[in-house]
Coordinates of N, CA, C and O in Angstrom, one line a residue:
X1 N 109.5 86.6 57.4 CA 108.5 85.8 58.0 C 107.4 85.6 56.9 O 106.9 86.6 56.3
X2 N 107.1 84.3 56.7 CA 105.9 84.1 55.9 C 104.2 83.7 56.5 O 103.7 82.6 56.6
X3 N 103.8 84.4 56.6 CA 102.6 84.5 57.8 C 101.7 85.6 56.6 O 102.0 86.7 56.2
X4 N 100.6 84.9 56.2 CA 99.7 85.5 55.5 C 98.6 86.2 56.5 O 98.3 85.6 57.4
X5 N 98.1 87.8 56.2 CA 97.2 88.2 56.5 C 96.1 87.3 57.7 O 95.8 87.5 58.9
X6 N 95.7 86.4 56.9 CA 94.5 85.5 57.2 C 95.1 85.0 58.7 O 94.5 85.1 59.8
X7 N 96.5 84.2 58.4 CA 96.6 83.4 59.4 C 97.2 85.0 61.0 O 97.1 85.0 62.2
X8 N 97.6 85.7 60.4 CA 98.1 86.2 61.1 C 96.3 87.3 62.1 O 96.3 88.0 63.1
X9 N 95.5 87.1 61.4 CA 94.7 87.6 62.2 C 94.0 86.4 62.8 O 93.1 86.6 63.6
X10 N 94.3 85.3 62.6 CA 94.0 84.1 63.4 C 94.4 84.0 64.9 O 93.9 83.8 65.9
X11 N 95.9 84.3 64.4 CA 97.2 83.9 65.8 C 96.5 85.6 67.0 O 96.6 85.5 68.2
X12 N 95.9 86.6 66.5 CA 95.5 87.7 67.5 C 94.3 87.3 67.5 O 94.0 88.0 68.5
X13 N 93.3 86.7 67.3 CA 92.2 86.0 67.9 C 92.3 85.1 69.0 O 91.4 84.9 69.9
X14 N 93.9 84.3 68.8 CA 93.8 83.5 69.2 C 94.6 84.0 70.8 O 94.5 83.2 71.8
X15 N 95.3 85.2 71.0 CA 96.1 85.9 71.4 C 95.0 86.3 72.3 O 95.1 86.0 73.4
X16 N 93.7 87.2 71.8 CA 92.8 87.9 72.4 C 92.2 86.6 73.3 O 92.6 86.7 74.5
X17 N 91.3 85.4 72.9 CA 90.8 84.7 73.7 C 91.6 83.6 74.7 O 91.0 82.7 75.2
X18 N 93.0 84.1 75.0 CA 93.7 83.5 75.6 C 93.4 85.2 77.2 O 92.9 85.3 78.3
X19 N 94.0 86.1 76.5 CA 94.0 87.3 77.4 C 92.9 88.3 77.6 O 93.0 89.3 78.3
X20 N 91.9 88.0 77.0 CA 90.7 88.8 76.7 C 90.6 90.3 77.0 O 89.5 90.9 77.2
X21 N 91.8 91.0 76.9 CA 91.6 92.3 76.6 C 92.7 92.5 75.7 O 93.7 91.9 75.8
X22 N 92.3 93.4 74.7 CA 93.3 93.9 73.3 C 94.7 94.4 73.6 O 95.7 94.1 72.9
X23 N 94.6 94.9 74.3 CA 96.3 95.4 75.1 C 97.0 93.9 75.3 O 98.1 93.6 74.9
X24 N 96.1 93.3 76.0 CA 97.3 91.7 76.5 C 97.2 91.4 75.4 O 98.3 91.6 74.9
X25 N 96.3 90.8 74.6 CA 96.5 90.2 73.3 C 97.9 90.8 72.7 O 99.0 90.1 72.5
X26 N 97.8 92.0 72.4 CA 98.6 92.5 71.6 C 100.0 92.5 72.0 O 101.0 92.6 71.2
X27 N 100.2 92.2 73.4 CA 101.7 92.0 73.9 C 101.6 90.5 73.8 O 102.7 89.8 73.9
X28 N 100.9 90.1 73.5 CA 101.2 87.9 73.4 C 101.3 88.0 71.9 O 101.8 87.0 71.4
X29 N 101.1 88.9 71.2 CA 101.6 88.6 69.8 C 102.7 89.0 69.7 O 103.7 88.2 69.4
X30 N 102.8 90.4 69.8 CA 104.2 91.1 69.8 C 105.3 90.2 70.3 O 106.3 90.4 69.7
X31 N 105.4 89.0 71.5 CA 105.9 88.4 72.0 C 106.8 87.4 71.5 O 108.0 87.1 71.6
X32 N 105.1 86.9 70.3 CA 105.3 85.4 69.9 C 106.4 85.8 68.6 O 107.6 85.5 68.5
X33 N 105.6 86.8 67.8 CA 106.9 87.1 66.7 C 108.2 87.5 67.2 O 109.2 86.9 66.9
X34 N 108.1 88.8 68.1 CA 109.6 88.6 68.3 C 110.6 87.3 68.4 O 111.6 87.2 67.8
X35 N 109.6 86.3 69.4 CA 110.5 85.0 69.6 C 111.0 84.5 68.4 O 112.1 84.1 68.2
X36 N 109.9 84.5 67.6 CA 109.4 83.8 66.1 C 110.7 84.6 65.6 O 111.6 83.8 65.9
X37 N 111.3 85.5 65.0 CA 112.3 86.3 64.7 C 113.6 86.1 65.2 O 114.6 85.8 64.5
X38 N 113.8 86.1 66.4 CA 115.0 85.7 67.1 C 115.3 84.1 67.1 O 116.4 83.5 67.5
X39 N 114.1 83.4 66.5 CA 114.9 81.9 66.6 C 115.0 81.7 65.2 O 114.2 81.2 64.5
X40 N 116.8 82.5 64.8 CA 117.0 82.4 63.8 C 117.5 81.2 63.1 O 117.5 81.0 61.9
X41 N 118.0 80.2 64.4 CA 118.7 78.8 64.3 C 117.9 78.0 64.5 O 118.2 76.8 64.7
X42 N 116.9 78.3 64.5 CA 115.5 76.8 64.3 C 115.4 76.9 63.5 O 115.5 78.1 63.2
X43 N 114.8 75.6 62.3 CA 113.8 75.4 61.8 C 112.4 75.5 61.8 O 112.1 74.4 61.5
X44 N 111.4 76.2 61.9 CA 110.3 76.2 62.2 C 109.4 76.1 60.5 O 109.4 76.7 59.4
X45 N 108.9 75.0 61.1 CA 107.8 74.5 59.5 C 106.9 74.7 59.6 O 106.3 74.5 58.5
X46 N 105.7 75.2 61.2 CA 104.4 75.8 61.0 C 104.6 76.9 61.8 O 104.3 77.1 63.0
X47 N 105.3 77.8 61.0 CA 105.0 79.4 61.8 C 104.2 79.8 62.8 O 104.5 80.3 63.9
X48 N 102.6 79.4 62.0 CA 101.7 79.8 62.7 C 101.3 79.0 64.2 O 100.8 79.5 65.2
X49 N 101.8 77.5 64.1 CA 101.7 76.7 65.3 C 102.5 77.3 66.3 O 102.1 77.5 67.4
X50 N 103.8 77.5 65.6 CA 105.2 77.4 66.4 C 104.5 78.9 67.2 O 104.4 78.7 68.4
X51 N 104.1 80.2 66.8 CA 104.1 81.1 67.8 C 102.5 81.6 68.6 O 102.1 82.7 69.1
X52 N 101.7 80.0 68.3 CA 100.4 80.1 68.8 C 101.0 79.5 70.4 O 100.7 80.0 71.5
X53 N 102.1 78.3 70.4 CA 102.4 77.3 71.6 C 103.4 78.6 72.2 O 103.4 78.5 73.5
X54 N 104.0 79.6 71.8 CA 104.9 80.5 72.5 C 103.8 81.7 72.8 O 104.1 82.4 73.8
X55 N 102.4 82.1 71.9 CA 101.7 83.2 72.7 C 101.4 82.4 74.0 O 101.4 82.9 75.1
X56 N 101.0 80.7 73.8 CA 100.3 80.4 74.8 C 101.1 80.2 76.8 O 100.8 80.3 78.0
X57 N 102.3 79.9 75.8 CA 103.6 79.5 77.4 C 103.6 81.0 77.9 O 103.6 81.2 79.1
X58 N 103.6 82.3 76.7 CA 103.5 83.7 77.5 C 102.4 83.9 78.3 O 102.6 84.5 79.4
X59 N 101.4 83.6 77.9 CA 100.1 83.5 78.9 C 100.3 82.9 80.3 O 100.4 83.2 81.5
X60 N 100.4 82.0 79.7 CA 101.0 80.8 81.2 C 101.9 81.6 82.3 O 101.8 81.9 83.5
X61 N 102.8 81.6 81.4 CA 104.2 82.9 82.5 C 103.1 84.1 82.9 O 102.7 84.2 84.1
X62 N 102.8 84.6 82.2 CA 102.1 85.8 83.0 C 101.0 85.6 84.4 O 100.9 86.3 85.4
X63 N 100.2 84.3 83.7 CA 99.3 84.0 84.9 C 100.2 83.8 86.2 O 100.3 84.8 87.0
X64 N 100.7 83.1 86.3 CA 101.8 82.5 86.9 C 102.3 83.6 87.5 O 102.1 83.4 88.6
X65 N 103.0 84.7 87.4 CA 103.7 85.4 88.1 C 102.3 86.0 88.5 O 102.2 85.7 89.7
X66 N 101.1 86.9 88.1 CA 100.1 87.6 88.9 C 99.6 86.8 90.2 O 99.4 87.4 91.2
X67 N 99.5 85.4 89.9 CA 99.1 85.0 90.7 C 99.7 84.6 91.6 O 99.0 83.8 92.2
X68 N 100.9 84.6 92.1 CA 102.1 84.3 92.4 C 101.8 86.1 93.4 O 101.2 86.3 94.4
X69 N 102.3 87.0 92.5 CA 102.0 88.5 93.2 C 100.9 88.6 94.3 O 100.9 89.2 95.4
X70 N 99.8 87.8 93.5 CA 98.6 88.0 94.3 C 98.5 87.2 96.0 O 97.9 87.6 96.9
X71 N 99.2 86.2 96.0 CA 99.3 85.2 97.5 C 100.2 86.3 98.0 O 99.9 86.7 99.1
X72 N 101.6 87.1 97.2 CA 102.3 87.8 98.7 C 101.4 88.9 99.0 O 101.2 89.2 100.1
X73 N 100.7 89.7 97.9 CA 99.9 90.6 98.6 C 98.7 90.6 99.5 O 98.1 91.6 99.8
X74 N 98.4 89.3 99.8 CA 97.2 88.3 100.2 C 98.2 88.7 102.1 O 97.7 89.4 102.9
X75 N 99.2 88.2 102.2 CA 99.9 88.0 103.2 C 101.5 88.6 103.4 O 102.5 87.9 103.5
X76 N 101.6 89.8 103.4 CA 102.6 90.6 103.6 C 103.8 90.4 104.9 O 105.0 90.6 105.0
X77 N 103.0 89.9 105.5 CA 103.9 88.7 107.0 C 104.3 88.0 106.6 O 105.5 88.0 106.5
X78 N 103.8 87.2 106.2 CA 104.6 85.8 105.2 C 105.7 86.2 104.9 O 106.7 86.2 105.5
X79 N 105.5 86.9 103.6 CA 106.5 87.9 102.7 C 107.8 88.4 103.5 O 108.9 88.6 103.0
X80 N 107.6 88.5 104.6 CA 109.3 89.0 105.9 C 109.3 88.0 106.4 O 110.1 87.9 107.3
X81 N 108.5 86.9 106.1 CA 109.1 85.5 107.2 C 110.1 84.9 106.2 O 110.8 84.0 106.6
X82 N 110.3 85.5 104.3 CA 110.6 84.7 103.7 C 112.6 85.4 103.7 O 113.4 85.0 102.9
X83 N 112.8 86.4 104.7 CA 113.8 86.7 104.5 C 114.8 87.4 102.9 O 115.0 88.5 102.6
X84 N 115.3 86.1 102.3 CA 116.2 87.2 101.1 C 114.9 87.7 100.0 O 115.2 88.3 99.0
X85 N 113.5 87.4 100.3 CA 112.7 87.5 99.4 C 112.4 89.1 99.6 O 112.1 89.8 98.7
X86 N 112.7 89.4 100.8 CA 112.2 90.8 101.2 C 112.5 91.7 100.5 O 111.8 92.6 100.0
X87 N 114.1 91.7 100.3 CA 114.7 92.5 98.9 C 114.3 92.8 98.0 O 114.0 93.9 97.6
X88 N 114.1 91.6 97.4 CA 113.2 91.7 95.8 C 111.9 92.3 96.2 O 111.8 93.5 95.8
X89 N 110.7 91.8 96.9 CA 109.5 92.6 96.9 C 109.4 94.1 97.3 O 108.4 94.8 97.1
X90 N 110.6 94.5 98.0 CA 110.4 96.2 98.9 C 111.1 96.9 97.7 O 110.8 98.1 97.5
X91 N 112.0 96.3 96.8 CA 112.2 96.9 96.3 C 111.6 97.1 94.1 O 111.8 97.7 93.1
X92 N 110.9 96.4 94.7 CA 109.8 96.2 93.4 C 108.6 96.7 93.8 O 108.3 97.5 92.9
X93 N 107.7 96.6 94.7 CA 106.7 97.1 94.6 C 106.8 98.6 96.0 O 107.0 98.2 97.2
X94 N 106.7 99.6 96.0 CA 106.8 100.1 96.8 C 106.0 100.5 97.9 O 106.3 100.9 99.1
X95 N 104.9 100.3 97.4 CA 103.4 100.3 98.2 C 103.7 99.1 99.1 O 103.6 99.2 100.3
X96 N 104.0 97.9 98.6 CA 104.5 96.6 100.1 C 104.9 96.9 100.7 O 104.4 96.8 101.9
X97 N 106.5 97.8 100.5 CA 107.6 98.2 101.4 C 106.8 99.1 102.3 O 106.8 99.0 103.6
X98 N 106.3 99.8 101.9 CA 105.7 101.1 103.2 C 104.6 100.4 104.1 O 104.4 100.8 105.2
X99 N 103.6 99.1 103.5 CA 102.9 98.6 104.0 C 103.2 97.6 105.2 O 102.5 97.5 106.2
X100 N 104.4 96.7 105.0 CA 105.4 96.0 105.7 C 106.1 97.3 106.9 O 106.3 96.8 108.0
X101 N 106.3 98.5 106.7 CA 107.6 99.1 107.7 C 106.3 100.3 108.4 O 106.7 101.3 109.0
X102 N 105.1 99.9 108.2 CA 104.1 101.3 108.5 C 104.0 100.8 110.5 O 103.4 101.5 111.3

């Protein structure tokens, strides 16, 4: 990877003001290069572009599922009206499951 110093403390600025805490930043970078590394069959001609638009789609994905998390925990009835969904949440969060069967 050719990513100079400069630009590469650019892409975790840019990582931080997308997630505004240093931990998330640091998993949106860690993210972007991994991807950045495994797309060994692309082309990629702005490094730095290419894994600012993949920190930013990680952002997106993440908002997206918390807030997604946050409507079923908003409404835990819903969540058993939705049937095969019940599976996946009782058995991913366990605090639902005992909240749902209390």
């Amino acid at each position: 990877m050719d990513i100079s110093r400069e630009q590469w403390d650019r892409l975790y600025r840019y990582c931080l003001a997308l997630a505004g805490q240093p931990a998330d930043a640091e998993d949106l970078l860690h993210g972007a290069v991994e991807r950045y590394l495994a797309a060994t069959t692309e082309v990629v001609q702005n490094p730095l572009a290419w894994m600012r638009r993949v920190a930013r789609n990680l952002y997106y994905d993440q908002l997206r599922r918390s807030q997604r998390g946050k409507r079923l925990a908003k409404s835990p009835s819903q969540a058993v009206s939705h049937g095969a969904r019940v599976g996946c949440i009782t058995c991913c969060t366990p605090a639902l499951y005992h909240t749902l069967h209390a």
